[in-house]
mmCIF file of C-alpha atoms in Angstrom:
data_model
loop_
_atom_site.group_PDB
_atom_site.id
_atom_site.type_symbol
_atom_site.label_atom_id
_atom_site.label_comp_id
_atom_site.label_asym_id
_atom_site.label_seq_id
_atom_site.Cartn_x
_atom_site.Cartn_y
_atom_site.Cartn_z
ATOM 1 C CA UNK A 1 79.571 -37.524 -11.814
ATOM 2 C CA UNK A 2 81.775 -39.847 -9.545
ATOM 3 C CA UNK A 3 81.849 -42.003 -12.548
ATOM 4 C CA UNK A 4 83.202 -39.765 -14.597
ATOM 5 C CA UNK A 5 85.811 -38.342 -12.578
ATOM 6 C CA UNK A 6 87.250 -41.765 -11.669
ATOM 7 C CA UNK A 7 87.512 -41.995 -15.186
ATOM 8 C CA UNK A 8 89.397 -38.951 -16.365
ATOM 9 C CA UNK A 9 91.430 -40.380 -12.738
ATOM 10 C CA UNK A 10 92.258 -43.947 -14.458
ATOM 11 C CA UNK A 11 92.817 -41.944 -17.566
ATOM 12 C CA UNK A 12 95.651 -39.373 -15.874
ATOM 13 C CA UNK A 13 97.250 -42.353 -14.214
ATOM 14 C CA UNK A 14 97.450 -43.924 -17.689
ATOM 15 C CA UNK A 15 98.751 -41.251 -19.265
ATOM 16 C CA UNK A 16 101.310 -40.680 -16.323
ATOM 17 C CA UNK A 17 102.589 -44.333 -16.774
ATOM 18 C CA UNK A 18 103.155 -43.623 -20.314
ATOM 19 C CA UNK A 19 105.064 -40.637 -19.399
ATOM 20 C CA UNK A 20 102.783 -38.127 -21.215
ATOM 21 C CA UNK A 21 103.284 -35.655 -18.752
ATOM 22 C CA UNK A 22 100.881 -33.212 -20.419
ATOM 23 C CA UNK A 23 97.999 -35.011 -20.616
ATOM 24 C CA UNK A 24 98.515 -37.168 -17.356
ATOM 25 C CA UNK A 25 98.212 -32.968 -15.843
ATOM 26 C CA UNK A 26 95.533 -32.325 -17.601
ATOM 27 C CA UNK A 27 93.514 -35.324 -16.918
ATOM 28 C CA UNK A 28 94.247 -35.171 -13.029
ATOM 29 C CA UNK A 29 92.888 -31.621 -13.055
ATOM 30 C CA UNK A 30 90.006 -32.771 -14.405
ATOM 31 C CA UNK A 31 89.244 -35.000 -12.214
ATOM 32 C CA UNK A 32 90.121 -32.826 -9.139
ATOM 33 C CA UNK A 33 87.208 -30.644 -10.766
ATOM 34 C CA UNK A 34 85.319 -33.183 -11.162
ATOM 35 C CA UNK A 35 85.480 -34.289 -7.549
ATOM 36 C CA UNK A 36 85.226 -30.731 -6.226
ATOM 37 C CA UNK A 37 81.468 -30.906 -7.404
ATOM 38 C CA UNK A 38 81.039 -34.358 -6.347
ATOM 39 C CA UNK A 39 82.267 -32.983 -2.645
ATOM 40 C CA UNK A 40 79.781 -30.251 -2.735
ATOM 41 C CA UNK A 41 77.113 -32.471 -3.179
ATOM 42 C CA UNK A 42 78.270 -35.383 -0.574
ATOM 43 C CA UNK A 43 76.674 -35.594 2.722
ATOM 44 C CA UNK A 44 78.164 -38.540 4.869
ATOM 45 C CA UNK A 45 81.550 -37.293 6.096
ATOM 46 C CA UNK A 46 82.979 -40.565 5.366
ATOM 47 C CA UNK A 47 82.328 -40.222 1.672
ATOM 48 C CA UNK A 48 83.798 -36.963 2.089
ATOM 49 C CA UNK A 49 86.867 -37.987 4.122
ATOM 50 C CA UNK A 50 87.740 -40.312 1.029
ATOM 51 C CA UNK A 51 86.887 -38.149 -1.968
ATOM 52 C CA UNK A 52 89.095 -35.395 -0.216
ATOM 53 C CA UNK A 53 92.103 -37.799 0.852
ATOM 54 C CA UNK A 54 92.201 -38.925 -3.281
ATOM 55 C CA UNK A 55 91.421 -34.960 -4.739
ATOM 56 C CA UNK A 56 95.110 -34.217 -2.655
ATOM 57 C CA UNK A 57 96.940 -37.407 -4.525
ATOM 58 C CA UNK A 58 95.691 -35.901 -7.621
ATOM 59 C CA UNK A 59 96.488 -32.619 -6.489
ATOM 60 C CA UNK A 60 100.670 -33.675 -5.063
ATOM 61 C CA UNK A 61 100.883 -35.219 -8.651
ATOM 62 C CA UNK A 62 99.769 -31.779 -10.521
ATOM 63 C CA UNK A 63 102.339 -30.352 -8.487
ATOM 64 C CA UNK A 64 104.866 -33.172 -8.935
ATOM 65 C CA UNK A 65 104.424 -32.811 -12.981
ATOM 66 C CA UNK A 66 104.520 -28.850 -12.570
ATOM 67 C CA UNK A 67 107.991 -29.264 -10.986
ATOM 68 C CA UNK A 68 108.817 -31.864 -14.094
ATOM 69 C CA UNK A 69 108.211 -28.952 -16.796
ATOM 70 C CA UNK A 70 107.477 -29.337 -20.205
ATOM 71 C CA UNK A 71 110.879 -29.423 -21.328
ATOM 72 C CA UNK A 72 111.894 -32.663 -19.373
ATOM 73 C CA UNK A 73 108.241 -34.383 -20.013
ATOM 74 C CA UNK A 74 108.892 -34.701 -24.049
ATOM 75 C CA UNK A 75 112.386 -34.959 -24.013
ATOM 76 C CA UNK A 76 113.123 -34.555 -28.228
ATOM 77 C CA UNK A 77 110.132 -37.487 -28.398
ATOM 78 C CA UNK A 78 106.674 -37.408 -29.927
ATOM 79 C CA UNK A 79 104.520 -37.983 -26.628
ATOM 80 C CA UNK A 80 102.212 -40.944 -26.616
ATOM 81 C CA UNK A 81 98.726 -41.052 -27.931
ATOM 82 C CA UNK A 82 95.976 -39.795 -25.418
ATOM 83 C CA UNK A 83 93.983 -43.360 -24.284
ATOM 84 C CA UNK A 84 90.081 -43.157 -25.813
ATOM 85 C CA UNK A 85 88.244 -41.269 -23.179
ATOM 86 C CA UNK A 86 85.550 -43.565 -20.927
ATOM 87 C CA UNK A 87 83.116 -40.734 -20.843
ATOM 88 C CA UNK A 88 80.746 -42.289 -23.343
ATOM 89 C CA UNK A 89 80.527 -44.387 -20.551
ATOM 90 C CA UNK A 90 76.315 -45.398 -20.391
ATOM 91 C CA UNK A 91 76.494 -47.808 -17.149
ATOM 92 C CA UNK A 92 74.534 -47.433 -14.264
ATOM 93 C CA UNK A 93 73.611 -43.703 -12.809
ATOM 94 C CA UNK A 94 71.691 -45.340 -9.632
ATOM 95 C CA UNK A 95 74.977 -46.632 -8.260
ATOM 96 C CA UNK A 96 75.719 -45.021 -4.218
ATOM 97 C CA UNK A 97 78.707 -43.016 -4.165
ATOM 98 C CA UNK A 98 79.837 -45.806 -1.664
ATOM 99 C CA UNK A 99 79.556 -48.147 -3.824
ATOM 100 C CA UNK A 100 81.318 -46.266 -6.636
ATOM 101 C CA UNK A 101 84.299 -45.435 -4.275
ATOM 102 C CA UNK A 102 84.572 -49.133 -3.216
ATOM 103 C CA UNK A 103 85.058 -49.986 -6.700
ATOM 104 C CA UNK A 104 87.460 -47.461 -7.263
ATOM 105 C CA UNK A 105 89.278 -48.471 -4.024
ATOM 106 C CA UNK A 106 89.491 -52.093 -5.058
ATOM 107 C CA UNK A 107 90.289 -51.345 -8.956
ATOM 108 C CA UNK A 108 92.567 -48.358 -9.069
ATOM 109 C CA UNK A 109 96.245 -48.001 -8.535
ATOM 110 C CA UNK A 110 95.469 -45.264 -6.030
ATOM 111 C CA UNK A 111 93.066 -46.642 -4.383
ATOM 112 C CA UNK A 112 92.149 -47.560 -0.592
ATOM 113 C CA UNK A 113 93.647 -44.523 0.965
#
């Protein structure tokens, strides 16, 4: 599940860099969802402290792209095309949520907070 919402993560901050707006909010909710349930199910407080610090990036940005509004996000343009979702995603389900977030901190833009 940690997979998966570091996914719909890279996908939102895609999105966001291509200025669809829409989707980047959409995305990032998803993954805040995502990581709600991966919270409920972590145990070290470490894991926790990290899954909670990048949930409230997500969370600023939602509000960020609130404050942006429709209006201003499409601007009299057609809005880019959604990137292909990772979710078909097959890899590795044995992976430690460490290791996952290590990954993520090392890989994403957001990372290593």
């Amino acid at each position: 599940m940690l997979s998966r919402a570091l996914q719909r993560a890279n996908t939102a901050v895609q999105l966001d860099n291509a200025q669809n707006f829409e989707g980047a909010r959409q995305s990032y909710a998803e993954a805040c969802d995502l990581l709600s349930q991966v919270l409920s199910r972590t145990t070290t407080d470490e894991d926790k402290r990290k899954l909670e610090a990048i949930r409230r990036t997500y969370t600023s940005r939602i509000d960020e792209l609130d404050q942006i509004g429709p209006a201003q996000s499409s601007e009299g343009k057609e809005l880019p095309a959604r990137p292909e979702s990772l979710e078909l995603y097959s890899g590795p389900t044995s992976r430690s949520t460490d290791d996952e977030l290590e990954d993520y901190d090392n890989h994403h833009p957001y990372g290593g907070i």
